[in-house]
Tab-separated table of C-alpha atoms in Angstrom:
chain	number	residue	atom	x	y	z
A	1	UNK	CA	-24.224	-6.198	-6.384
A	2	UNK	CA	-25.292	-2.766	-7.589
A	3	UNK	CA	-23.204	0.396	-7.320
A	4	UNK	CA	-24.601	1.289	-3.950
A	5	UNK	CA	-28.261	1.336	-3.056
A	6	UNK	CA	-28.345	5.126	-3.050
A	7	UNK	CA	-27.887	5.422	-6.839
A	8	UNK	CA	-30.961	5.819	-8.978
A	9	UNK	CA	-31.751	2.861	-11.243
A	10	UNK	CA	-30.730	4.637	-14.466
A	11	UNK	CA	-27.291	5.627	-13.161
A	12	UNK	CA	-26.766	2.187	-11.661
A	13	UNK	CA	-27.584	0.501	-14.973
A	14	UNK	CA	-25.326	2.869	-16.924
A	15	UNK	CA	-22.333	2.233	-14.652
A	16	UNK	CA	-22.851	-1.526	-14.826
A	17	UNK	CA	-22.933	-1.344	-18.630
A	18	UNK	CA	-19.729	0.713	-18.662
A	19	UNK	CA	-17.983	-1.815	-16.433
A	20	UNK	CA	-18.985	-4.608	-18.794
A	21	UNK	CA	-18.074	-2.889	-22.058
A	22	UNK	CA	-14.894	-1.063	-21.016
A	23	UNK	CA	-13.367	-3.494	-18.532
A	24	UNK	CA	-14.712	-7.029	-18.418
A	25	UNK	CA	-15.325	-7.769	-22.097
A	26	UNK	CA	-11.975	-6.270	-23.223
A	27	UNK	CA	-10.342	-8.310	-20.482
A	28	UNK	CA	-12.100	-11.448	-21.692
A	29	UNK	CA	-10.893	-10.773	-25.241
A	30	UNK	CA	-7.327	-10.511	-23.956
A	31	UNK	CA	-7.739	-13.770	-22.064
A	32	UNK	CA	-9.119	-15.556	-25.122
A	33	UNK	CA	-6.361	-14.377	-27.449
A	34	UNK	CA	-3.548	-14.406	-24.875
A	35	UNK	CA	-2.135	-11.407	-26.711
A	36	UNK	CA	-0.544	-9.937	-23.584
A	37	UNK	CA	2.295	-11.412	-21.600
A	38	UNK	CA	0.328	-11.419	-18.340
A	39	UNK	CA	-2.002	-14.124	-19.723
A	40	UNK	CA	0.922	-16.492	-20.280
A	41	UNK	CA	3.387	-15.632	-17.542
A	42	UNK	CA	3.717	-17.043	-14.037
A	43	UNK	CA	4.660	-13.667	-12.534
A	44	UNK	CA	2.780	-11.654	-9.950
A	45	UNK	CA	0.840	-9.616	-12.487
A	46	UNK	CA	-1.028	-12.640	-13.789
A	47	UNK	CA	-2.453	-13.518	-10.406
A	48	UNK	CA	-3.353	-9.853	-9.808
A	49	UNK	CA	-5.183	-9.279	-13.090
A	50	UNK	CA	-6.864	-12.685	-13.205
A	51	UNK	CA	-8.068	-12.248	-9.618
A	52	UNK	CA	-9.531	-8.848	-10.461
A	53	UNK	CA	-11.246	-10.264	-13.544
A	54	UNK	CA	-12.668	-13.055	-11.397
A	55	UNK	CA	-13.980	-10.539	-8.874
A	56	UNK	CA	-15.555	-8.564	-11.709
A	57	UNK	CA	-17.189	-11.644	-13.205
A	58	UNK	CA	-18.703	-12.575	-9.848
A	59	UNK	CA	-19.856	-9.028	-9.130
A	60	UNK	CA	-21.587	-8.573	-12.509
A	61	UNK	CA	-22.612	-12.186	-13.119
A	62	UNK	CA	-26.268	-11.216	-13.553
A	63	UNK	CA	-25.370	-8.905	-16.445
A	64	UNK	CA	-22.690	-11.061	-18.021
A	65	UNK	CA	-23.462	-14.177	-20.085
A	66	UNK	CA	-19.713	-14.777	-20.342
A	67	UNK	CA	-19.200	-14.799	-16.559
A	68	UNK	CA	-18.501	-18.549	-16.450
A	69	UNK	CA	-15.833	-18.240	-19.141
A	70	UNK	CA	-14.226	-15.324	-17.307
A	71	UNK	CA	-14.160	-17.374	-14.112
A	72	UNK	CA	-12.487	-20.273	-15.904
A	73	UNK	CA	-9.693	-17.976	-17.099
A	74	UNK	CA	-9.443	-16.317	-13.709
A	75	UNK	CA	-9.113	-19.640	-11.924
A	76	UNK	CA	-6.486	-20.795	-14.401
A	77	UNK	CA	-4.348	-17.694	-13.800
A	78	UNK	CA	-4.731	-17.760	-10.029
A	79	UNK	CA	-3.828	-21.446	-9.792
A	80	UNK	CA	-0.757	-20.926	-11.968
A	81	UNK	CA	0.322	-18.091	-9.684
A	82	UNK	CA	-0.267	-20.034	-6.484
A	83	UNK	CA	1.783	-22.848	-7.981
A	84	UNK	CA	4.897	-20.649	-7.967
A	85	UNK	CA	4.842	-20.389	-4.158
A	86	UNK	CA	7.031	-22.787	-2.208
A	87	UNK	CA	5.885	-25.636	0.003
A	88	UNK	CA	6.398	-23.602	3.185
A	89	UNK	CA	4.301	-20.678	1.913
A	90	UNK	CA	7.218	-18.503	0.765
A	91	UNK	CA	6.819	-15.947	-2.025
A	92	UNK	CA	9.832	-15.265	-4.227
A	93	UNK	CA	8.980	-11.599	-4.801
A	94	UNK	CA	9.289	-10.721	-1.128
A	95	UNK	CA	6.741	-9.662	1.510
A	96	UNK	CA	5.888	-6.350	-0.168
A	97	UNK	CA	4.688	-7.965	-3.380
A	98	UNK	CA	3.239	-10.862	-1.396
A	99	UNK	CA	0.945	-8.362	0.298
A	100	UNK	CA	0.044	-6.581	-2.920
A	101	UNK	CA	-0.421	-9.498	-5.301
A	102	UNK	CA	-1.817	-12.264	-3.137
A	103	UNK	CA	-4.331	-9.952	-1.465
A	104	UNK	CA	-6.244	-9.898	-4.761
A	105	UNK	CA	-6.190	-13.701	-4.917
A	106	UNK	CA	-7.408	-13.975	-1.320
A	107	UNK	CA	-10.314	-11.584	-1.993
A	108	UNK	CA	-11.256	-13.582	-5.083
A	109	UNK	CA	-11.046	-16.841	-3.132
A	110	UNK	CA	-13.270	-15.409	-0.390
A	111	UNK	CA	-16.017	-14.190	-2.745
A	112	UNK	CA	-15.848	-17.332	-4.876
A	113	UNK	CA	-16.284	-19.559	-1.839
A	114	UNK	CA	-19.197	-17.455	-0.592
A	115	UNK	CA	-21.040	-17.340	-3.914
A	116	UNK	CA	-20.499	-21.047	-4.622
A	117	UNK	CA	-21.629	-21.874	-1.072
A	118	UNK	CA	-18.330	-23.542	-0.362
A	119	UNK	CA	-18.263	-25.775	-3.431
A	120	UNK	CA	-15.239	-23.949	-4.877
A	121	UNK	CA	-12.813	-23.326	-2.045
A	122	UNK	CA	-9.347	-22.080	-2.973
A	123	UNK	CA	-8.481	-21.953	0.714
A	124	UNK	CA	-7.946	-25.705	0.475
A	125	UNK	CA	-4.914	-25.016	-1.722
A	126	UNK	CA	-1.750	-26.116	0.156
A	127	UNK	CA	0.074	-22.873	-0.607
A	128	UNK	CA	-2.689	-20.652	0.742
A	129	UNK	CA	-2.846	-22.825	3.857
A	130	UNK	CA	0.778	-21.991	4.667
A	131	UNK	CA	1.511	-18.614	3.153
A	132	UNK	CA	0.410	-16.598	6.185
A	133	UNK	CA	3.534	-18.010	7.848
A	134	UNK	CA	5.625	-16.087	5.326
A	135	UNK	CA	4.222	-12.739	6.435
A	136	UNK	CA	4.515	-13.750	10.078
A	137	UNK	CA	8.190	-14.705	9.837
A	138	UNK	CA	9.213	-11.702	7.706
A	139	UNK	CA	7.901	-9.272	10.363
A	140	UNK	CA	10.773	-7.673	12.274
A	141	UNK	CA	9.552	-4.843	14.523
A	142	UNK	CA	7.438	-1.680	14.597
A	143	UNK	CA	5.306	-2.531	11.528
A	144	UNK	CA	8.393	-3.341	9.472
A	145	UNK	CA	9.422	-6.402	7.491
A	146	UNK	CA	12.614	-7.870	6.165
A	147	UNK	CA	11.861	-7.040	2.547
A	148	UNK	CA	14.648	-8.654	0.578
A	149	UNK	CA	13.025	-7.954	-2.767
A	150	UNK	CA	11.509	-4.774	-4.217
A	151	UNK	CA	9.965	-2.350	-1.768
A	152	UNK	CA	10.953	-0.792	1.512
A	153	UNK	CA	10.958	-2.006	5.095
A	154	UNK	CA	7.744	-0.236	6.012
A	155	UNK	CA	4.646	-2.214	5.121
A	156	UNK	CA	0.983	-1.318	5.240
A	157	UNK	CA	-1.509	-3.018	7.484
A	158	UNK	CA	-2.423	-6.364	6.011
A	159	UNK	CA	-5.681	-7.191	4.256
A	160	UNK	CA	-4.574	-10.682	3.282
A	161	UNK	CA	-3.508	-11.459	6.854
A	162	UNK	CA	-7.022	-10.569	8.011
A	163	UNK	CA	-8.457	-12.945	5.407
A	164	UNK	CA	-6.088	-15.804	6.258
A	165	UNK	CA	-6.554	-15.391	10.013
A	166	UNK	CA	-10.313	-15.698	9.521
A	167	UNK	CA	-10.201	-18.470	6.919
A	168	UNK	CA	-7.965	-20.714	9.011
A	169	UNK	CA	-8.867	-19.439	12.486
A	170	UNK	CA	-5.144	-18.949	13.068
A	171	UNK	CA	-4.248	-17.195	16.364
A	172	UNK	CA	-0.675	-16.330	15.333
A	173	UNK	CA	-1.911	-14.421	12.284
A	174	UNK	CA	-4.587	-12.717	14.355
A	175	UNK	CA	-2.058	-11.576	16.925
A	176	UNK	CA	0.183	-9.975	14.286
A	177	UNK	CA	-2.855	-8.430	12.610
A	178	UNK	CA	-3.973	-6.752	15.838
A	179	UNK	CA	-0.410	-5.757	16.712
A	180	UNK	CA	-0.109	-3.881	13.425
A	181	UNK	CA	-3.704	-2.660	13.454
A	182	UNK	CA	-6.535	-2.232	10.968
A	183	UNK	CA	-6.886	0.916	8.882
A	184	UNK	CA	-9.596	0.324	6.276
A	185	UNK	CA	-13.209	-0.764	6.020
A	186	UNK	CA	-12.081	-3.615	3.788
A	187	UNK	CA	-9.822	-5.011	6.493
A	188	UNK	CA	-12.573	-4.542	9.057
A	189	UNK	CA	-14.941	-6.514	6.834
A	190	UNK	CA	-12.638	-9.545	6.831
A	191	UNK	CA	-11.631	-9.232	10.473
A	192	UNK	CA	-13.139	-11.911	12.716
A	193	UNK	CA	-13.031	-10.918	16.408
A	194	UNK	CA	-13.788	-14.506	17.461
A	195	UNK	CA	-10.325	-15.689	16.371
A	196	UNK	CA	-8.144	-15.694	19.520
A	197	UNK	CA	-5.150	-13.362	19.307
A	198	UNK	CA	-2.605	-15.598	20.955
A	199	UNK	CA	-0.113	-18.284	20.069
A	200	UNK	CA	-1.233	-21.763	20.997
A	201	UNK	CA	1.006	-23.054	23.791
A	202	UNK	CA	0.127	-26.629	22.812
A	203	UNK	CA	1.385	-26.061	19.268
A	204	UNK	CA	3.808	-23.109	19.303
A	205	UNK	CA	5.180	-21.602	16.110
A	206	UNK	CA	8.762	-22.800	15.542
A	207	UNK	CA	11.481	-20.198	16.014
A	208	UNK	CA	13.413	-21.293	12.918
A	209	UNK	CA	11.705	-21.270	9.523
A	210	UNK	CA	13.060	-22.191	6.092
A	211	UNK	CA	11.359	-21.109	2.873
A	212	UNK	CA	13.114	-23.323	0.318
A	213	UNK	CA	11.601	-21.866	-2.841
A	214	UNK	CA	13.179	-18.474	-2.207
A	215	UNK	CA	16.220	-19.629	-0.250
A	216	UNK	CA	15.264	-17.708	2.889
A	217	UNK	CA	16.001	-18.805	6.444
A	218	UNK	CA	14.763	-16.967	9.530
A	219	UNK	CA	15.822	-17.660	13.125
A	220	UNK	CA	14.338	-15.690	16.006
A	221	UNK	CA	14.083	-15.869	19.764
A	222	UNK	CA	10.386	-15.005	19.684
A	223	UNK	CA	7.802	-12.856	17.918
A	224	UNK	CA	7.829	-9.818	20.203
A	225	UNK	CA	9.201	-6.361	19.496
A	226	UNK	CA	12.309	-6.927	21.621
A	227	UNK	CA	13.169	-10.406	20.339
A	228	UNK	CA	16.213	-11.139	18.212
A	229	UNK	CA	15.673	-11.738	14.485
A	230	UNK	CA	18.266	-13.150	12.068
A	231	UNK	CA	17.532	-13.545	8.375
A	232	UNK	CA	19.700	-15.129	5.669
A	233	UNK	CA	18.986	-15.298	1.938
A	234	UNK	CA	20.897	-17.465	-0.499
A	235	UNK	CA	19.187	-18.622	-3.669
A	236	UNK	CA	19.075	-18.352	-7.425
A	237	UNK	CA	16.748	-15.792	-9.009
A	238	UNK	CA	13.631	-17.470	-10.461
A	239	UNK	CA	13.015	-16.729	-14.123
A	240	UNK	CA	9.449	-15.580	-13.368
A	241	UNK	CA	10.385	-13.026	-10.706
A	242	UNK	CA	9.919	-9.503	-12.079
A	243	UNK	CA	10.811	-7.753	-8.831
A	244	UNK	CA	13.928	-9.544	-7.727
A	245	UNK	CA	17.309	-8.168	-6.723
A	246	UNK	CA	20.691	-9.833	-6.817
A	247	UNK	CA	20.555	-10.235	-3.076
A	248	UNK	CA	21.811	-13.790	-2.543
A	249	UNK	CA	24.041	-13.829	0.526
A	250	UNK	CA	22.052	-11.153	2.358
A	251	UNK	CA	22.192	-11.116	6.158
A	252	UNK	CA	20.077	-9.067	8.550
A	253	UNK	CA	20.059	-8.937	12.349
A	254	UNK	CA	17.531	-7.216	14.598
A	255	UNK	CA	17.668	-7.141	18.396
A	256	UNK	CA	15.979	-5.156	21.169
A	257	UNK	CA	13.745	-3.409	18.646
A	258	UNK	CA	16.637	-2.163	16.497
A	259	UNK	CA	18.156	-3.171	13.180
A	260	UNK	CA	21.815	-3.954	13.958
A	261	UNK	CA	22.942	-5.257	10.571
A	262	UNK	CA	21.517	-5.090	7.048
A	263	UNK	CA	24.086	-6.429	4.636
A	264	UNK	CA	23.110	-7.125	1.046
A	265	UNK	CA	25.740	-8.868	-1.017
């Protein structure tokens, strides 16, 4: 876990010490005192920062006597965040912030499972088991999503989808991942070419999906570029959503690869 094998030992040691003193130990102090809102909230930022602290604790565990304590705080924050997702895998901050925030949690879960040799496996969490469906059903066409919260329609290629496709050996996620493409070494690292990129005819994905926690309903004729997509949103704004819009009553329609209606009420 050094800073690259090409660094000399002195530089490697200096950078590791800087990471400990300027990042991890100040972060641990903040976690102990809970002096910042992100250590008490259930919003996206808590799962982001706690996941990053967990990754740091695992990476520098050999240099960090407090690594176990950091991991305890990291796990607490990640589990609180995952608990805000709905039973169908929906994320109240929309697909843009789903991609950004939960990708950190998925990376942390992956490294934690590897380093604990499977003894600590966050991929058993019921929300993580289902949340890839959210990204799948929000996809409209041409690398776009129905992003009813903050962010635009364009979305970057998905690191978390690569992780979930591999973790659950899920062909539907793999197919969307390959359709949108890979554009980073990180995504290539998680990509598993042995996962079939097809939808299982014996257990097809339903064409209507309801995400009750965020009041979102999607109906589509299929998952191809030319299929029809209808999305409806009608729900209250959760108190922990920092990226919400007053978009209850929204209706979108896509057909033949085009957006025909995007009405936000």
